[in-house]
């Protein structure tokens, strides 16, 4: 079995369908010409007295091997001890599978204790880089690095795999002729830390003028929330914030979130200052494959982390992170007021690819005051 369709050799699992409108993925024309023949390596391993089979592409990384093992055994990467796969120490996460020189039908042993299956709040999760890691990279300033990411054989395949796996909750119907706003949550429209800890009421964790912002842009944009947070936690907090289930003059159209082990983001690898560097990305092509009416021409992605734009730098607009919601300085934040003005200003542009969102605040200075 391939890594994009992992099933334990000894058993299969089924899950109950959720009561929601799930988008069916389509392959857009933009990706039809990116099919590349991959070379796959078959492996088998034992863990806790059970046997498992898997396949990895040569373009995969050691990181993908560990992720595959976790999906089969629930043993987190930091607890995995892999014996008999390579001579000596296993190379670092960014190493390619092709560089390991693994022989066909290789067998190895995995040792490690699985994690609990309980659903955790983001404050308890071990792998939420967008929440806990403030190290950022601006790929708009490095088109060569962005092109290398986009053309990487592994990343192309990961987009297709994510398209096939991803479930999108369509809360309200998408409307004809609207632009698409892809909106991050954590530290973009709310201060996550006091929200997850409960130290502040939800309404005080929201970025100032959140609802006014969404009401202003809704006539022109469908709103898609993209979060790496579990749906059970996310739905509760969005309701508490008044973003869904309220009588306000806007509606969130769709939400992208992880289902079970099927993450809606994937990790990419590069170098930063000569050192290996990895981070998660939000690939807009995944959305475009589900909804072909949207593309780079009419989509904008707002986030507080530029590295999330790695596969789509031109479509990204970075706003500064919203933190310390309890302070006077945070309550005076006007970032969403400014963003609303910019988004409304560019609605008349027929092709967003002609814009440089990096200069959005400079553009605002030339607009008349409201």
mmCIF file of N, CA, C and O in Angstrom, residues 3-63:
data_model
loop_
_atom_site.group_PDB
_atom_site.id
_atom_site.type_symbol
_atom_site.label_atom_id
_atom_site.label_comp_id
_atom_site.label_asym_id
_atom_site.label_seq_id
_atom_site.Cartn_x
_atom_site.Cartn_y
_atom_site.Cartn_z
ATOM 1 N N UNK A 3 1.857 5.257 0.776
ATOM 2 C CA UNK A 3 1.761 6.076 1.968
ATOM 3 C C UNK A 3 0.513 6.948 1.946
ATOM 4 O O UNK A 3 -0.006 7.334 2.973
ATOM 5 N N UNK A 4 -0.009 7.266 0.725
ATOM 6 C CA UNK A 4 -1.206 8.098 0.668
ATOM 7 C C UNK A 4 -2.473 7.285 0.874
ATOM 8 O O UNK A 4 -3.569 7.823 0.841
ATOM 9 N N UNK A 5 -2.352 5.976 1.077
ATOM 10 C CA UNK A 5 -3.528 5.148 1.324
ATOM 11 C C UNK A 5 -3.150 4.053 2.319
ATOM 12 O O UNK A 5 -3.257 2.873 2.043
ATOM 13 N N UNK A 6 -2.679 4.484 3.487
ATOM 14 C CA UNK A 6 -2.098 3.564 4.460
ATOM 15 C C UNK A 6 -3.185 2.734 5.135
ATOM 16 O O UNK A 6 -4.162 3.256 5.634
ATOM 17 N N UNK A 7 -2.962 1.434 5.160
ATOM 18 C CA UNK A 7 -3.837 0.525 5.884
ATOM 19 C C UNK A 7 -2.969 -0.518 6.552
ATOM 20 O O UNK A 7 -2.068 -1.071 5.938
ATOM 21 N N UNK A 8 -3.206 -0.818 7.801
ATOM 22 C CA UNK A 8 -2.433 -1.843 8.481
ATOM 23 C C UNK A 8 -2.673 -3.177 7.801
ATOM 24 O O UNK A 8 -3.780 -3.503 7.407
ATOM 25 N N UNK A 9 -1.590 -3.971 7.666
ATOM 26 C CA UNK A 9 -1.690 -5.219 6.937
ATOM 27 C C UNK A 9 -2.627 -6.201 7.600
ATOM 28 O O UNK A 9 -3.238 -7.029 6.942
ATOM 29 N N UNK A 10 -2.751 -6.134 8.924
ATOM 30 C CA UNK A 10 -3.545 -7.141 9.607
ATOM 31 C C UNK A 10 -5.010 -6.787 9.763
ATOM 32 O O UNK A 10 -5.832 -7.640 10.095
ATOM 33 N N UNK A 11 -5.370 -5.525 9.554
ATOM 34 C CA UNK A 11 -6.759 -5.152 9.789
ATOM 35 C C UNK A 11 -7.112 -3.899 9.032
ATOM 36 O O UNK A 11 -6.253 -3.203 8.516
ATOM 37 N N UNK A 12 -8.396 -3.624 8.933
ATOM 38 C CA UNK A 12 -8.872 -2.376 8.326
ATOM 39 C C UNK A 12 -9.775 -1.694 9.323
ATOM 40 O O UNK A 12 -10.341 -2.316 10.213
ATOM 41 N N UNK A 13 -9.920 -0.389 9.166
ATOM 42 C CA UNK A 13 -10.711 0.397 10.111
ATOM 43 C C UNK A 13 -11.755 1.178 9.340
ATOM 44 O O UNK A 13 -11.531 1.572 8.205
ATOM 45 N N UNK A 14 -12.858 1.419 9.953
ATOM 46 C CA UNK A 14 -13.912 2.232 9.362
ATOM 47 C C UNK A 14 -14.319 3.287 10.352
ATOM 48 O O UNK A 14 -14.128 3.144 11.546
ATOM 49 N N UNK A 15 -14.893 4.376 9.851
ATOM 50 C CA UNK A 15 -15.342 5.459 10.720
ATOM 51 C C UNK A 15 -16.729 5.891 10.295
ATOM 52 O O UNK A 15 -17.102 5.772 9.138
ATOM 53 N N UNK A 16 -17.485 6.409 11.253
ATOM 54 C CA UNK A 16 -18.826 6.868 10.964
ATOM 55 C C UNK A 16 -18.780 8.174 10.225
ATOM 56 O O UNK A 16 -17.989 9.057 10.534
ATOM 57 N N UNK A 17 -19.629 8.318 9.219
ATOM 58 C CA UNK A 17 -19.682 9.565 8.463
ATOM 59 C C UNK A 17 -20.274 10.640 9.344
ATOM 60 O O UNK A 17 -21.226 10.435 10.069
ATOM 61 N N UNK A 18 -19.689 11.826 9.270
ATOM 62 C CA UNK A 18 -20.191 12.938 10.061
ATOM 63 C C UNK A 18 -21.374 13.568 9.344
ATOM 64 O O UNK A 18 -21.478 13.541 8.117
ATOM 65 N N UNK A 19 -22.267 14.159 10.138
ATOM 66 C CA UNK A 19 -23.455 14.783 9.583
ATOM 67 C C UNK A 19 -23.097 16.177 9.112
ATOM 68 O O UNK A 19 -23.324 17.162 9.784
ATOM 69 N N UNK A 20 -22.507 16.247 7.910
ATOM 70 C CA UNK A 20 -22.082 17.535 7.384
ATOM 71 C C UNK A 20 -22.006 17.442 5.874
ATOM 72 O O UNK A 20 -21.993 16.365 5.295
ATOM 73 N N UNK A 21 -21.975 18.584 5.245
ATOM 74 C CA UNK A 21 -21.841 18.646 3.796
ATOM 75 C C UNK A 21 -20.368 18.605 3.463
ATOM 76 O O UNK A 21 -19.628 19.534 3.772
ATOM 77 N N UNK A 22 -19.910 17.530 2.852
ATOM 78 C CA UNK A 22 -18.494 17.342 2.574
ATOM 79 C C UNK A 22 -18.224 17.580 1.101
ATOM 80 O O UNK A 22 -18.876 17.015 0.230
ATOM 81 N N UNK A 23 -17.252 18.428 0.819
ATOM 82 C CA UNK A 23 -16.902 18.724 -0.566
ATOM 83 C C UNK A 23 -16.202 17.538 -1.199
ATOM 84 O O UNK A 23 -15.384 16.881 -0.577
ATOM 85 N N UNK A 24 -16.526 17.269 -2.451
ATOM 86 C CA UNK A 24 -15.873 16.197 -3.200
ATOM 87 C C UNK A 24 -14.728 16.782 -4.007
ATOM 88 O O UNK A 24 -14.925 17.710 -4.788
ATOM 89 N N UNK A 25 -13.509 16.264 -3.833
ATOM 90 C CA UNK A 25 -12.372 16.847 -4.525
ATOM 91 C C UNK A 25 -12.428 16.612 -6.019
ATOM 92 O O UNK A 25 -12.881 15.574 -6.490
ATOM 93 N N UNK A 26 -11.939 17.584 -6.771
ATOM 94 C CA UNK A 26 -11.780 17.472 -8.215
ATOM 95 C C UNK A 26 -10.347 17.863 -8.551
ATOM 96 O O UNK A 26 -9.752 18.703 -7.902
ATOM 97 N N UNK A 27 -9.803 17.265 -9.577
ATOM 98 C CA UNK A 27 -8.455 17.621 -10.005
ATOM 99 C C UNK A 27 -8.566 18.734 -11.019
ATOM 100 O O UNK A 27 -9.160 18.565 -12.084
ATOM 101 N N UNK A 28 -8.023 19.890 -10.699
ATOM 102 C CA UNK A 28 -8.119 21.026 -11.595
ATOM 103 C C UNK A 28 -7.109 20.925 -12.715
ATOM 104 O O UNK A 28 -6.144 20.177 -12.650
ATOM 105 N N UNK A 29 -7.350 21.708 -13.758
ATOM 106 C CA UNK A 29 -6.443 21.682 -14.898
ATOM 107 C C UNK A 29 -5.038 22.091 -14.512
ATOM 108 O O UNK A 29 -4.066 21.678 -15.125
ATOM 109 N N UNK A 30 -4.926 22.899 -13.455
ATOM 110 C CA UNK A 30 -3.608 23.387 -13.047
ATOM 111 C C UNK A 30 -2.696 22.261 -12.632
ATOM 112 O O UNK A 30 -1.478 22.381 -12.691
ATOM 113 N N UNK A 31 -3.298 21.117 -12.187
ATOM 114 C CA UNK A 31 -2.470 20.033 -11.707
ATOM 115 C C UNK A 31 -2.374 18.867 -12.669
ATOM 116 O O UNK A 31 -1.671 17.913 -12.425
ATOM 117 N N UNK A 32 -3.108 18.908 -13.783
ATOM 118 C CA UNK A 32 -3.144 17.775 -14.676
ATOM 119 C C UNK A 32 -1.802 17.497 -15.329
ATOM 120 O O UNK A 32 -1.503 16.371 -15.711
ATOM 121 N N UNK A 33 -0.975 18.508 -15.489
ATOM 122 C CA UNK A 33 0.288 18.319 -16.187
ATOM 123 C C UNK A 33 1.446 18.092 -15.220
ATOM 124 O O UNK A 33 2.597 18.157 -15.606
ATOM 125 N N UNK A 34 1.122 17.814 -13.933
ATOM 126 C CA UNK A 34 2.190 17.634 -12.953
ATOM 127 C C UNK A 34 2.376 16.173 -12.567
ATOM 128 O O UNK A 34 3.084 15.877 -11.627
ATOM 129 N N UNK A 35 1.689 15.241 -13.283
ATOM 130 C CA UNK A 35 1.857 13.830 -12.989
ATOM 131 C C UNK A 35 3.272 13.397 -13.312
ATOM 132 O O UNK A 35 3.732 13.529 -14.445
ATOM 133 N N UNK A 36 3.967 12.860 -12.328
ATOM 134 C CA UNK A 36 5.346 12.428 -12.488
ATOM 135 C C UNK A 36 5.448 10.996 -12.002
ATOM 136 O O UNK A 36 4.893 10.632 -10.969
ATOM 137 N N UNK A 37 6.137 10.172 -12.768
ATOM 138 C CA UNK A 37 6.324 8.785 -12.362
ATOM 139 C C UNK A 37 7.187 8.731 -11.113
ATOM 140 O O UNK A 37 8.273 9.300 -11.068
ATOM 141 N N UNK A 38 6.674 8.044 -10.102
ATOM 142 C CA UNK A 38 7.395 7.907 -8.844
ATOM 143 C C UNK A 38 7.917 6.487 -8.707
ATOM 144 O O UNK A 38 7.296 5.525 -9.181
ATOM 145 N N UNK A 39 9.052 6.347 -8.051
ATOM 146 C CA UNK A 39 9.583 5.034 -7.714
ATOM 147 C C UNK A 39 9.273 4.751 -6.250
ATOM 148 O O UNK A 39 9.583 5.559 -5.378
ATOM 149 N N UNK A 40 8.645 3.594 -6.010
ATOM 150 C CA UNK A 40 8.191 3.266 -4.659
ATOM 151 C C UNK A 40 8.994 2.114 -4.081
ATOM 152 O O UNK A 40 9.415 1.208 -4.806
ATOM 153 N N UNK A 41 9.215 2.150 -2.790
ATOM 154 C CA UNK A 41 9.947 1.102 -2.070
ATOM 155 C C UNK A 41 9.013 0.424 -1.085
ATOM 156 O O UNK A 41 8.375 1.089 -0.267
ATOM 157 N N UNK A 42 8.902 -0.924 -1.188
ATOM 158 C CA UNK A 42 8.051 -1.691 -0.275
ATOM 159 C C UNK A 42 8.837 -2.049 0.980
ATOM 160 O O UNK A 42 9.976 -2.519 0.899
ATOM 161 N N UNK A 43 8.215 -1.838 2.127
ATOM 162 C CA UNK A 43 8.844 -2.144 3.408
ATOM 163 C C UNK A 43 7.864 -2.899 4.288
ATOM 164 O O UNK A 43 6.644 -2.799 4.109
ATOM 165 N N UNK A 44 8.383 -3.639 5.228
ATOM 166 C CA UNK A 44 7.552 -4.282 6.247
ATOM 167 C C UNK A 44 8.255 -4.130 7.587
ATOM 168 O O UNK A 44 9.480 -4.072 7.659
ATOM 169 N N UNK A 45 7.463 -4.047 8.642
ATOM 170 C CA UNK A 45 8.052 -3.902 9.968
ATOM 171 C C UNK A 45 7.159 -4.574 10.999
ATOM 172 O O UNK A 45 5.971 -4.865 10.742
ATOM 173 N N UNK A 46 7.730 -4.821 12.134
ATOM 174 C CA UNK A 46 6.982 -5.388 13.253
ATOM 175 C C UNK A 46 6.971 -4.391 14.402
ATOM 176 O O UNK A 46 7.949 -3.671 14.627
ATOM 177 N N UNK A 47 5.866 -4.369 15.107
ATOM 178 C CA UNK A 47 5.725 -3.513 16.296
ATOM 179 C C UNK A 47 4.731 -4.190 17.229
ATOM 180 O O UNK A 47 3.650 -4.620 16.802
ATOM 181 N N UNK A 48 5.120 -4.326 18.471
ATOM 182 C CA UNK A 48 4.263 -4.936 19.488
ATOM 183 C C UNK A 48 3.763 -6.308 19.061
ATOM 184 O O UNK A 48 2.612 -6.679 19.312
ATOM 185 N N UNK A 49 4.618 -7.060 18.356
ATOM 186 C CA UNK A 49 4.264 -8.403 17.942
ATOM 187 C C UNK A 49 3.370 -8.481 16.727
ATOM 188 O O UNK A 49 2.931 -9.569 16.341
ATOM 189 N N UNK A 50 3.113 -7.361 16.080
ATOM 190 C CA UNK A 50 2.255 -7.322 14.896
ATOM 191 C C UNK A 50 3.074 -6.905 13.680
ATOM 192 O O UNK A 50 4.042 -6.146 13.802
ATOM 193 N N UNK A 51 2.661 -7.372 12.504
ATOM 194 C CA UNK A 51 3.359 -7.065 11.263
ATOM 195 C C UNK A 51 2.578 -6.036 10.456
ATOM 196 O O UNK A 51 1.343 -6.073 10.406
ATOM 197 N N UNK A 52 3.313 -5.139 9.807
ATOM 198 C CA UNK A 52 2.710 -4.089 8.994
ATOM 199 C C UNK A 52 3.488 -3.956 7.690
ATOM 200 O O UNK A 52 4.699 -4.199 7.657
ATOM 201 N N UNK A 53 2.795 -3.536 6.633
ATOM 202 C CA UNK A 53 3.427 -3.242 5.349
ATOM 203 C C UNK A 53 3.187 -1.784 4.993
ATOM 204 O O UNK A 53 2.158 -1.203 5.348
ATOM 205 N N UNK A 54 4.122 -1.195 4.272
ATOM 206 C CA UNK A 54 3.958 0.173 3.799
ATOM 207 C C UNK A 54 4.816 0.383 2.558
ATOM 208 O O UNK A 54 5.713 -0.415 2.275
ATOM 209 N N UNK A 55 4.535 1.443 1.827
ATOM 210 C CA UNK A 55 5.346 1.833 0.687
ATOM 211 C C UNK A 55 5.678 3.308 0.792
ATOM 212 O O UNK A 55 4.837 4.122 1.177
ATOM 213 N N UNK A 56 6.909 3.640 0.447
ATOM 214 C CA UNK A 56 7.370 5.019 0.456
ATOM 215 C C UNK A 56 7.924 5.374 -0.913
ATOM 216 O O UNK A 56 8.565 4.542 -1.560
ATOM 217 N N UNK A 57 7.685 6.595 -1.339
ATOM 218 C CA UNK A 57 8.267 7.079 -2.586
ATOM 219 C C UNK A 57 9.699 7.525 -2.332
ATOM 220 O O UNK A 57 10.050 7.963 -1.233
ATOM 221 N N UNK A 58 10.527 7.434 -3.361
ATOM 222 C CA UNK A 58 11.915 7.860 -3.209
ATOM 223 C C UNK A 58 12.019 9.349 -2.905
ATOM 224 O O UNK A 58 12.999 9.797 -2.305
ATOM 225 N N UNK A 59 11.019 10.121 -3.310
ATOM 226 C CA UNK A 59 11.046 11.558 -3.032
ATOM 227 C C UNK A 59 10.585 11.891 -1.626
ATOM 228 O O UNK A 59 10.691 13.036 -1.191
ATOM 229 N N UNK A 60 10.051 10.898 -0.910
ATOM 230 C CA UNK A 60 9.649 11.118 0.480
ATOM 231 C C UNK A 60 10.873 11.398 1.351
ATOM 232 O O UNK A 60 12.014 11.158 0.961
ATOM 233 N N UNK A 61 10.589 11.898 2.532
ATOM 234 C CA UNK A 61 11.634 12.206 3.511
ATOM 235 C C UNK A 61 11.542 11.228 4.686
ATOM 236 O O UNK A 61 10.531 10.529 4.860
ATOM 237 N N UNK A 62 12.576 11.231 5.502
ATOM 238 C CA UNK A 62 12.534 10.438 6.732
ATOM 239 C C UNK A 62 11.355 10.900 7.590
ATOM 240 O O UNK A 62 10.708 10.101 8.263
ATOM 241 N N UNK A 63 11.048 12.174 7.549
ATOM 242 C CA UNK A 63 9.880 12.720 8.241
ATOM 243 C C UNK A 63 8.616 11.981 7.830
ATOM 244 O O UNK A 63 7.762 11.663 8.670
#
